[in-house]
mmCIF file of C-alpha atoms in Angstrom:
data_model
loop_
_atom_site.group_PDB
_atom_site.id
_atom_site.type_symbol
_atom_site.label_atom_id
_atom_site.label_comp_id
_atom_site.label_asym_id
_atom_site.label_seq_id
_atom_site.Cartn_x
_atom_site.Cartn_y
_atom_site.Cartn_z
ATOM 1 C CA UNK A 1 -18.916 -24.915 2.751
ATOM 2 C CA UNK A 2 -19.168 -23.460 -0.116
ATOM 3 C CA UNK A 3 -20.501 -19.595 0.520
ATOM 4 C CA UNK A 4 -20.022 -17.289 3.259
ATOM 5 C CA UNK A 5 -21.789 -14.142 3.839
ATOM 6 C CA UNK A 6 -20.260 -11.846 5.972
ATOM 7 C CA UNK A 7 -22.420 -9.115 7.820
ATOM 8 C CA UNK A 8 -20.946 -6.537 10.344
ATOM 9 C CA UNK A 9 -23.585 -5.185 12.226
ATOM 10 C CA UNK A 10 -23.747 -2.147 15.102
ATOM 11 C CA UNK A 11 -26.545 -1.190 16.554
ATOM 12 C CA UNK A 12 -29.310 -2.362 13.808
ATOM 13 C CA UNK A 13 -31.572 -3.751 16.699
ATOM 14 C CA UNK A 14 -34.736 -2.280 14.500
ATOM 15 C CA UNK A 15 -33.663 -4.603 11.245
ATOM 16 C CA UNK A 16 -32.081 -7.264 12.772
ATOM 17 C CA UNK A 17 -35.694 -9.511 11.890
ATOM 18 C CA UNK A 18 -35.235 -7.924 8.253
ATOM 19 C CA UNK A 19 -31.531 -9.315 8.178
ATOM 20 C CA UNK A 20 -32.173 -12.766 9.196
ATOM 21 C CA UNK A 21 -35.266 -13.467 7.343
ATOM 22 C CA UNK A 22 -33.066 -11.919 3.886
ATOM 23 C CA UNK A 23 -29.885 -14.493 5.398
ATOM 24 C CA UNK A 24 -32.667 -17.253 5.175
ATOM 25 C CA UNK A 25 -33.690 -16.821 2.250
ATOM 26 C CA UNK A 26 -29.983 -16.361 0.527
ATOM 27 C CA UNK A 27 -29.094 -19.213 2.151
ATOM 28 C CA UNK A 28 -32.104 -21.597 0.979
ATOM 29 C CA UNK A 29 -31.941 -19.937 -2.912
ATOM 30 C CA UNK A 30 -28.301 -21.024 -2.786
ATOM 31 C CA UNK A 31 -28.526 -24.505 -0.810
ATOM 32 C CA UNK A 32 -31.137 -24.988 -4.022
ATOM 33 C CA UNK A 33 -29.196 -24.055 -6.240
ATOM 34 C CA UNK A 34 -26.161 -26.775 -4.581
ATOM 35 C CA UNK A 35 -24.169 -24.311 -2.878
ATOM 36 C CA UNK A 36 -23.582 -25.487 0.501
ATOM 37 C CA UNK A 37 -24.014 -21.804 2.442
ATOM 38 C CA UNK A 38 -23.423 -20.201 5.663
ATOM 39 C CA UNK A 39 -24.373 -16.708 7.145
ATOM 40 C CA UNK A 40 -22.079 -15.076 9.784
ATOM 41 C CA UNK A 41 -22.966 -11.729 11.582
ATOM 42 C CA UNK A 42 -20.180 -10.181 12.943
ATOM 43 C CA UNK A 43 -21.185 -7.894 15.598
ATOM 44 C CA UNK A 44 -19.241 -4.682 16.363
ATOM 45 C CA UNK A 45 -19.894 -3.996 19.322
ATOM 46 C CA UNK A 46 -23.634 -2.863 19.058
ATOM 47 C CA UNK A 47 -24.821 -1.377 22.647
ATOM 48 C CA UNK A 48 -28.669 -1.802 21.849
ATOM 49 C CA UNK A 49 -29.144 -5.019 21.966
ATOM 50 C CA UNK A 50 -28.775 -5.822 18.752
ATOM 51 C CA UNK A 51 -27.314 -9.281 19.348
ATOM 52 C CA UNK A 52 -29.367 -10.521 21.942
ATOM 53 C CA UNK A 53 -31.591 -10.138 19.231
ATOM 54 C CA UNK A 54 -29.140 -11.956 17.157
ATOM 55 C CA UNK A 55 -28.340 -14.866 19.615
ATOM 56 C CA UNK A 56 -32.528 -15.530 19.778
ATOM 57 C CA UNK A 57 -32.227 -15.981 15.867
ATOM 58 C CA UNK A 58 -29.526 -18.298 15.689
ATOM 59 C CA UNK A 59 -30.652 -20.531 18.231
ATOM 60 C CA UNK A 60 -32.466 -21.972 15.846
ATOM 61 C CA UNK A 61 -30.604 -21.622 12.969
ATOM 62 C CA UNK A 62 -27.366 -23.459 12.366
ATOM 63 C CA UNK A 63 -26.484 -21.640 9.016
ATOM 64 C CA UNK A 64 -26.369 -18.351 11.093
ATOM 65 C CA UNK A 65 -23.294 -17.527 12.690
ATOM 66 C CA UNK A 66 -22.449 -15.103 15.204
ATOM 67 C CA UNK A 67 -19.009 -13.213 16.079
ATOM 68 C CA UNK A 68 -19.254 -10.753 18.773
ATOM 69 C CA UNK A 69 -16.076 -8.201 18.985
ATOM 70 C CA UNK A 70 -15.215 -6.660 22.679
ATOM 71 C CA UNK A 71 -16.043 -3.213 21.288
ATOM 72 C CA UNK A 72 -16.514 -1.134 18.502
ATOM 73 C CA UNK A 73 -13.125 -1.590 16.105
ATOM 74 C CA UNK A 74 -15.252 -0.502 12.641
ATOM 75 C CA UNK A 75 -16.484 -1.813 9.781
ATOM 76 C CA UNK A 76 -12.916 -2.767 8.575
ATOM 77 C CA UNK A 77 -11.937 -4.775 11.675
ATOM 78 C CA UNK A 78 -15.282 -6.706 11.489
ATOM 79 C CA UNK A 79 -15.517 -7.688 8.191
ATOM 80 C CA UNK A 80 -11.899 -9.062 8.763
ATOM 81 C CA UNK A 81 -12.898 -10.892 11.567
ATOM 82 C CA UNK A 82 -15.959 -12.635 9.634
ATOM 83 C CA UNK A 83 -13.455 -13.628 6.846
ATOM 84 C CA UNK A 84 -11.254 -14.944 9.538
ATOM 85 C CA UNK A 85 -13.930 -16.817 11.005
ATOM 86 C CA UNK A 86 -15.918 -17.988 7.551
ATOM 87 C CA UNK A 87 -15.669 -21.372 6.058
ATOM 88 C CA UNK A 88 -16.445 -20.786 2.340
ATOM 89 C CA UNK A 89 -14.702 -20.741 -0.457
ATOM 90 C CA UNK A 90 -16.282 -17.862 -1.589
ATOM 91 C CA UNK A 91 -17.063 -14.332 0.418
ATOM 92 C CA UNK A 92 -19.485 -12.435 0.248
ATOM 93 C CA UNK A 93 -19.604 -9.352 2.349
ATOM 94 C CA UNK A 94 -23.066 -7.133 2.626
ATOM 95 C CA UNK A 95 -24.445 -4.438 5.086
ATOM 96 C CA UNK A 96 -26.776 -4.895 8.019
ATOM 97 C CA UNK A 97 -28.777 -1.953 7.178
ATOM 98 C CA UNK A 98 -31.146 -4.007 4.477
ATOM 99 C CA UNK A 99 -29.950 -1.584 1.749
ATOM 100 C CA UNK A 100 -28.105 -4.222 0.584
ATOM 101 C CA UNK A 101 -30.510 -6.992 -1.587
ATOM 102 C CA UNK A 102 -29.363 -10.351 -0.171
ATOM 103 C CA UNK A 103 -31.272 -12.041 -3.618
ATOM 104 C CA UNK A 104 -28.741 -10.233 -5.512
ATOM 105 C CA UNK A 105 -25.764 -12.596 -4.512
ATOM 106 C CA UNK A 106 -26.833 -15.401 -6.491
ATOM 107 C CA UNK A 107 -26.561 -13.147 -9.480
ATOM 108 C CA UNK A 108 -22.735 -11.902 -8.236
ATOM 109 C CA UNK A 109 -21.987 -15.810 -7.750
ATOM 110 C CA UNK A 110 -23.094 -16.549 -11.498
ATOM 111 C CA UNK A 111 -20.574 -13.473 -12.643
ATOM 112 C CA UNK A 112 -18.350 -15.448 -10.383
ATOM 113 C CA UNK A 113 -18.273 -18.976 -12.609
ATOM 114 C CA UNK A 114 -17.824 -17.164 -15.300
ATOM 115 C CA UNK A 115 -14.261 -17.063 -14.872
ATOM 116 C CA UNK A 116 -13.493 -13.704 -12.118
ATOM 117 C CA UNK A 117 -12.196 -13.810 -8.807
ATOM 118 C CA UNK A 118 -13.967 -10.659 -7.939
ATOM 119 C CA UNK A 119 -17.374 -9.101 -8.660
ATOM 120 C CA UNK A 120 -18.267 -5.757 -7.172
ATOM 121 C CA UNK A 121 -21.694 -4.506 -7.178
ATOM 122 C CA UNK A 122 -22.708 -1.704 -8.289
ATOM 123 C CA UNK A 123 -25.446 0.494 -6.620
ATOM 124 C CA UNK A 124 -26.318 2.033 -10.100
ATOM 125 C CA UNK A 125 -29.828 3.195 -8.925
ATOM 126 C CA UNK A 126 -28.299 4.847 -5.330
ATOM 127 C CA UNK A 127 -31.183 5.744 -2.698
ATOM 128 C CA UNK A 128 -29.366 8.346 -0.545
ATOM 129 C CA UNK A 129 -29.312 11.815 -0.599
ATOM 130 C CA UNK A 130 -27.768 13.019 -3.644
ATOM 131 C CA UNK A 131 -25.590 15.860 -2.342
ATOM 132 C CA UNK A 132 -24.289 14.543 1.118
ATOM 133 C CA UNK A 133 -23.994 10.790 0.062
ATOM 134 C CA UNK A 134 -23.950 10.384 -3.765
ATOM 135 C CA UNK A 135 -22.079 13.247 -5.117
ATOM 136 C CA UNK A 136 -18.604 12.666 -2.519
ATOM 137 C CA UNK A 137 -19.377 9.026 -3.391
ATOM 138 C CA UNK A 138 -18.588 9.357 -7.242
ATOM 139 C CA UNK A 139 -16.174 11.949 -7.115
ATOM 140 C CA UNK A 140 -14.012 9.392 -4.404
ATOM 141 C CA UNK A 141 -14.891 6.485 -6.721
ATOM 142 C CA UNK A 142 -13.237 8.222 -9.585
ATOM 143 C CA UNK A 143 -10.112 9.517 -7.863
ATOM 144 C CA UNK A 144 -9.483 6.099 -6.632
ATOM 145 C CA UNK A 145 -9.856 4.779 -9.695
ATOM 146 C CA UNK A 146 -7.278 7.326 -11.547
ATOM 147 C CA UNK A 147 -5.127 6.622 -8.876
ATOM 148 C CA UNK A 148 -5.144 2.957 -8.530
ATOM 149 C CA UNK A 149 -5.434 1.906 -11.551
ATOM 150 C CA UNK A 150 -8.175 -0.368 -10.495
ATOM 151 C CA UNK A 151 -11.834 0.864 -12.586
ATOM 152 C CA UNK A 152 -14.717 0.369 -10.547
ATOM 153 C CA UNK A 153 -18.072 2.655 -10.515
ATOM 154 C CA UNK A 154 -18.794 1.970 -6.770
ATOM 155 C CA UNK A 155 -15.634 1.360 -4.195
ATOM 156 C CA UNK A 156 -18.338 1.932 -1.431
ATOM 157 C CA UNK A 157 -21.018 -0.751 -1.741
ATOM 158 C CA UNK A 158 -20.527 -3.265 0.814
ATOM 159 C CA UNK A 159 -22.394 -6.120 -1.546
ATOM 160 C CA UNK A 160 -19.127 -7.937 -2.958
ATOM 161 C CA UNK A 161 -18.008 -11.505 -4.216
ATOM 162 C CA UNK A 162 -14.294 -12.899 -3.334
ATOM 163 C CA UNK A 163 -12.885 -15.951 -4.350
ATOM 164 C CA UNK A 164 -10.894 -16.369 -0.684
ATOM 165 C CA UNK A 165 -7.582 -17.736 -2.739
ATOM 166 C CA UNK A 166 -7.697 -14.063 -3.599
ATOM 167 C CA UNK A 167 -8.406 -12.250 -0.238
ATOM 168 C CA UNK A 168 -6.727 -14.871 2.168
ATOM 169 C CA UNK A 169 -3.412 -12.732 1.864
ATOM 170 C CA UNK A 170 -4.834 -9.517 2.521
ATOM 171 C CA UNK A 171 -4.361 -7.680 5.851
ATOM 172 C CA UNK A 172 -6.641 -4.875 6.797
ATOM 173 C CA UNK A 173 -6.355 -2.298 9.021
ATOM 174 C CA UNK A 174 -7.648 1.104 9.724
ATOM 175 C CA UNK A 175 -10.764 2.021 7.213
ATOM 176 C CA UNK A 176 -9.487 -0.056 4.193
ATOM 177 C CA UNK A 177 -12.792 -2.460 3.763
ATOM 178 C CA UNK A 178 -13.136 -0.128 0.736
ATOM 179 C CA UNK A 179 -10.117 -0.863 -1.051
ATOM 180 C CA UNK A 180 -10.254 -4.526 -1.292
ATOM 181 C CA UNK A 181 -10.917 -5.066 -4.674
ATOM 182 C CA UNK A 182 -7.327 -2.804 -5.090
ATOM 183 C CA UNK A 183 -5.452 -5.242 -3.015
ATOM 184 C CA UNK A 184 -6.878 -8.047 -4.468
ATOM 185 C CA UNK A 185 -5.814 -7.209 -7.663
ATOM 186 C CA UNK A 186 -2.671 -6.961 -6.527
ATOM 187 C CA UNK A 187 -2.946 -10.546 -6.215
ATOM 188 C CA UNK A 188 -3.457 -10.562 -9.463
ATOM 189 C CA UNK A 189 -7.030 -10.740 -9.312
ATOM 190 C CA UNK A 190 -9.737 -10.833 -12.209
ATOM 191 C CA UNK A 191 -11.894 -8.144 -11.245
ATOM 192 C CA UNK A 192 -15.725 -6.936 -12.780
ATOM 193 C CA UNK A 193 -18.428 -4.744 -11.597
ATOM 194 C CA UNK A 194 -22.531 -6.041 -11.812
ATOM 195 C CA UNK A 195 -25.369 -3.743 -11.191
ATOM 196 C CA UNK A 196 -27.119 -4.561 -7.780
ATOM 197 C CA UNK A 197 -30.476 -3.610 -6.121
ATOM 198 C CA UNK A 198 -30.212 -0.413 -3.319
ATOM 199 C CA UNK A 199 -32.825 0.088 -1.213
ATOM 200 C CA UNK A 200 -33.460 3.093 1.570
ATOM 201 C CA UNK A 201 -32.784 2.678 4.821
ATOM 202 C CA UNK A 202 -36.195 1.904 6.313
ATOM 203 C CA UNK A 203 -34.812 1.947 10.065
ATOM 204 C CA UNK A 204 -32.017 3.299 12.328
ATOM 205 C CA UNK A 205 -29.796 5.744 11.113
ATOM 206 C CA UNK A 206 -26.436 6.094 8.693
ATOM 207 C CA UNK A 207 -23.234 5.385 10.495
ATOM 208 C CA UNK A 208 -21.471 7.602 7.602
ATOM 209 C CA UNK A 209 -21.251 11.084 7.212
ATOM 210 C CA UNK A 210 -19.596 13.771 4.636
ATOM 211 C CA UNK A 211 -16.461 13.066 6.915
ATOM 212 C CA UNK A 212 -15.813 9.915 5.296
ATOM 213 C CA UNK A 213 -14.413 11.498 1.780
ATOM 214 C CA UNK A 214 -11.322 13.092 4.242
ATOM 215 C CA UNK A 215 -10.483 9.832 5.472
ATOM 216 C CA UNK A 216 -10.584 8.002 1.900
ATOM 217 C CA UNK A 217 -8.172 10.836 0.833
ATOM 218 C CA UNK A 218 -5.725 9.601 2.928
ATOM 219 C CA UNK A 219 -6.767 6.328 3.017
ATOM 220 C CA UNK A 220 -5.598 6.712 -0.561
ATOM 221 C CA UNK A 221 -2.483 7.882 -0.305
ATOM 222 C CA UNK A 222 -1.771 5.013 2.080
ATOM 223 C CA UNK A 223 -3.306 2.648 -0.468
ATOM 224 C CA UNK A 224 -1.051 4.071 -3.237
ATOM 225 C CA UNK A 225 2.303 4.435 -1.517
ATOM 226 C CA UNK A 226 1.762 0.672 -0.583
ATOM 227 C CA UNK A 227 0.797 -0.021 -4.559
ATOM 228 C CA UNK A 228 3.764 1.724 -5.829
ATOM 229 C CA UNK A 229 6.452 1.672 -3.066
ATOM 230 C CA UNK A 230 5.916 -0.556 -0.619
ATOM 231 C CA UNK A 231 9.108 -2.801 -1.974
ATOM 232 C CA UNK A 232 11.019 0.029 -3.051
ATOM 233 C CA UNK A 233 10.409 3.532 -1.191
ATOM 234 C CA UNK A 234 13.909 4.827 -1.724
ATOM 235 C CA UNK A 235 12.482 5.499 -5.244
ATOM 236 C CA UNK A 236 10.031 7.678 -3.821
ATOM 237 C CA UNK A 237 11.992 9.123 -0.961
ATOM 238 C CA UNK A 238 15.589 9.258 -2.779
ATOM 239 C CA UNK A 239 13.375 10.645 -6.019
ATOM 240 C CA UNK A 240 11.691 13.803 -3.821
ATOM 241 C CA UNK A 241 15.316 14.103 -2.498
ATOM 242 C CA UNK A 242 17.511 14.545 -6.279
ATOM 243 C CA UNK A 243 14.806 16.901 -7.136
ATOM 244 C CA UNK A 244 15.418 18.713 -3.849
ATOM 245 C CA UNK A 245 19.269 18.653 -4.641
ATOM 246 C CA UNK A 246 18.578 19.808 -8.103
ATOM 247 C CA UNK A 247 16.448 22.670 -7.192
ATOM 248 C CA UNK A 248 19.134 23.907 -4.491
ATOM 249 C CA UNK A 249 21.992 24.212 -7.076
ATOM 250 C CA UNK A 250 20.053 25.903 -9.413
ATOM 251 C CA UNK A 251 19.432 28.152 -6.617
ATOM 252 C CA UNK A 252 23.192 28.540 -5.386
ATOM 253 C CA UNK A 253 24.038 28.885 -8.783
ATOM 254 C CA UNK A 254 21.546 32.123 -9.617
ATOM 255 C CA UNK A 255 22.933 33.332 -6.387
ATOM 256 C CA UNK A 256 26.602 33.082 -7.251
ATOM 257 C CA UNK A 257 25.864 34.537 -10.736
ATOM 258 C CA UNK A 258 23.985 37.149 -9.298
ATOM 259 C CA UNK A 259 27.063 37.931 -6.513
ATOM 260 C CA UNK A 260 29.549 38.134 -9.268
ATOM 261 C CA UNK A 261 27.722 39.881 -12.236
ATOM 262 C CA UNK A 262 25.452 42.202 -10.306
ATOM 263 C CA UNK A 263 26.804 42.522 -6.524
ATOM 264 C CA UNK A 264 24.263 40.822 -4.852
ATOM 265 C CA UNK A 265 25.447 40.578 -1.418
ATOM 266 C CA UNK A 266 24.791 36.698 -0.593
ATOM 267 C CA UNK A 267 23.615 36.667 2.582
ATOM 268 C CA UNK A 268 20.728 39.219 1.349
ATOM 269 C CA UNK A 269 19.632 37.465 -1.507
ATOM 270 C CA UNK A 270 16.908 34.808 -0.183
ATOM 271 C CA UNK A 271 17.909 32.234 -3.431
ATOM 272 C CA UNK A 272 21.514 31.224 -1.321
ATOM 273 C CA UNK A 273 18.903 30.592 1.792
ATOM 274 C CA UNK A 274 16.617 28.413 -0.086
ATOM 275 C CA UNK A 275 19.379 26.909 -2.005
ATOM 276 C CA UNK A 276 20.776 26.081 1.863
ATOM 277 C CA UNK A 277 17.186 24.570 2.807
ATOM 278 C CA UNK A 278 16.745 22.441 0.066
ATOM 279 C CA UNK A 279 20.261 20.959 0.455
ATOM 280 C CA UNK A 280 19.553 19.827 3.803
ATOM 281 C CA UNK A 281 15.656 18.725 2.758
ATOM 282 C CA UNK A 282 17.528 16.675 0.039
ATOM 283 C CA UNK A 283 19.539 14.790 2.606
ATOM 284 C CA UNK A 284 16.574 14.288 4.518
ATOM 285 C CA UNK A 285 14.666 12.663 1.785
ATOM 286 C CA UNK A 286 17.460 10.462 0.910
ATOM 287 C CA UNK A 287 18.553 8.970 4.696
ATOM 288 C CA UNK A 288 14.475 8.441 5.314
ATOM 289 C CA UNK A 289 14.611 6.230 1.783
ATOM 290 C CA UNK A 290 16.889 4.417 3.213
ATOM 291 C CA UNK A 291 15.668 3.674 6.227
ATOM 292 C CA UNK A 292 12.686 2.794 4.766
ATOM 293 C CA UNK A 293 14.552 0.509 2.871
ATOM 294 C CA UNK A 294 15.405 -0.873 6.192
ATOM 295 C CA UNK A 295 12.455 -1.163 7.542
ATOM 296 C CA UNK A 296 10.994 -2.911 4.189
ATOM 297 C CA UNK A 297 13.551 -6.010 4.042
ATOM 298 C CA UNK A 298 13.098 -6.508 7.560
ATOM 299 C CA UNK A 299 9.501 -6.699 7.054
ATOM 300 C CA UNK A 300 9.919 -9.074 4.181
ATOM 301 C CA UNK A 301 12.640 -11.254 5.601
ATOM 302 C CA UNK A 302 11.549 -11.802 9.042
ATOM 303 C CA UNK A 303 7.974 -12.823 8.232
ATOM 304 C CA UNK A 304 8.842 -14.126 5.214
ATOM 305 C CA UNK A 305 6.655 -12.408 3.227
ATOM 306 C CA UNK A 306 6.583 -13.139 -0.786
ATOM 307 C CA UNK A 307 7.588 -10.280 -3.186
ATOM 308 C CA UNK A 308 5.469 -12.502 -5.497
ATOM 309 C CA UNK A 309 2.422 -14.519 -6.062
ATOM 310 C CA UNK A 310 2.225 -17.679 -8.385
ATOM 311 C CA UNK A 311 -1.610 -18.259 -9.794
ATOM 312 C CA UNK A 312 -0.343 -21.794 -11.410
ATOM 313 C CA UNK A 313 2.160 -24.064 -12.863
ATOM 314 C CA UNK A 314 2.999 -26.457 -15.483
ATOM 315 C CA UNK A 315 5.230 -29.542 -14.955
ATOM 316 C CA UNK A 316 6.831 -28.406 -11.899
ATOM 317 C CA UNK A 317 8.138 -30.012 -8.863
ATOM 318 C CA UNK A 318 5.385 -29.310 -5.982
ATOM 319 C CA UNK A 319 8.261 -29.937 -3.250
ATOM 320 C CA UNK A 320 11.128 -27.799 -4.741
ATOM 321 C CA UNK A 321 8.844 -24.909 -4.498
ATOM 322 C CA UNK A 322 8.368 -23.236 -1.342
#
């Protein structure tokens, strides 16, 4: 198998003919073009009977796979369980709601060959409403951006391309579906962006609302503490807690200064209680570094986990590598 296109669908009983007649026709435009393909719909726990509808389709269809979760766990849960389940080589995740153009993923698998583990589309020509969709879209795409490090004009379109040597190592959790190009590029990923077709929702209705931008906000913070961090937080922690310690003697000292050159009575002047509260915040900082220290090697060392990822080698002993 060469392709897998992974769908998570809830409640999309009213385009669920749309979405297998666009799987069909992805799949035949790629078995054409000699891309062995396969479709799996990942359904998250839709109570409208959404797959019934589903399980009538595949019956006769044995490029159309269906995974159906015990409940609703969100879009991040089921995408990971069609990656878990799909048999490609490459993934390509898109959205039930047919604003996604299944004929664009022969164009994302063309960017592909040319050399990238990861093409994101990019819905350049957006059909949603400007102000409660589009506008907290681009100003999230550009703070994540800043913040990761990781350029893209659209974090939010579903419509991707992964090489699964790239992805296989990810673990997602929470609402993180957005951020896998960031994580993938962590494993040292080539990463572009292609413009792809967007289309308004002809049935149904948006399982996103304004909301959303909260939740990538701290999303984001998660994303970047685990970028910068995640092997080293007592840099973080013991950093917040030296600047504590620094700010508290400059405090004490203005307070001392101020007790012997102008008779401030210390225990009136507020700078020798702050200078007390950041002394103690400052030890706080630095015993949570280290525990989270702690907690990071044990992580690492009883799962095993690599610090680091090797793309290739030259002239090297497969079996005295690990």
């Amino acid at each position: 198998m060469d392709v897998s296109i992974v769908v998570p669908c809830f409640n999309e009983v009213d385009l669920v003919d749309a979405l297998v007649g666009a799987l069909d026709a992805a799949c035949v435009a790629l078995e054409a073009g000699g891309r062995h393909a396969e479709a799996i719909v990942v359904d998250d726990g839709s109570t409208d009977g959404s797959f019934d509808r589903l399980a009538q389709a595949a019956a006769g269809r044995p490029h159309l796979r269906l995974v159906r979760l015990r409940r609703n766990f969100g879009q991040t849960a089921a995408l990971k369980a069609g990656f878990d389940h799909a048999r490609g080589d490459v993934l390509v995740p898109m959205d039930a709601d047919g604003q996604n153009d299944a004929a664009d993923i022969p164009k994302l698998l063309a960017k592909l060959d040319e050399g990238y583990d990861v093409v994101s589309g990019w819905r350049r020509r957006r059909q949603d409403t400007w102000l409660t969709r589009v506008l907290p879209s681009k100003i999230a795409n550009r703070l994540i951006g800043a913040i990761s490090g990781v350029r893209l004009r659209d974090y939010g379109c579903t419509l991707k391309a992964y090489r699964r040597a790239v992805i296989a190592p990810v673990r997602l959790y929470g609402e993180m579906h957005r951020f896998i190009p960031i994580f993938a590029s962590w494993n040292g990923a080539r990463i572009t962006e292609m413009e792809v077709l967007h289309h308004p929702r002809r049935a149904g209705r948006s399982k996103y609302g304004v909301g959303r931008t909260f939740k990538v906000l701290l999303d984001l913070a998660t994303v970047k503490f685990l970028a910068d961090y995640s092997t080293k937080p007592i840099y973080l922690f013991g950093g917040a807690g030296l600047v504590s310690f620094a700010v508290s003697m400059g405090a004490a000292a203005t307070a001392l200064w101020q007790k012997l050159a102008l008779g401030v009575k210390v225990h009136r002047n507020p700078l020798a209680l702050l200078a007390a509260v950041l002394a103690v915040v400052g030890v706080q900082f630095v015993l949570m570094g280290l525990l989270a220290e702690l907690l990071v090697r044990t992580w690492h060392e009883s799962q095993d986990k690599p610090v680091y990822l090797v793309r290739e080698t030259r002239n090297v002993d497969a079996e005295a590598n690990p």
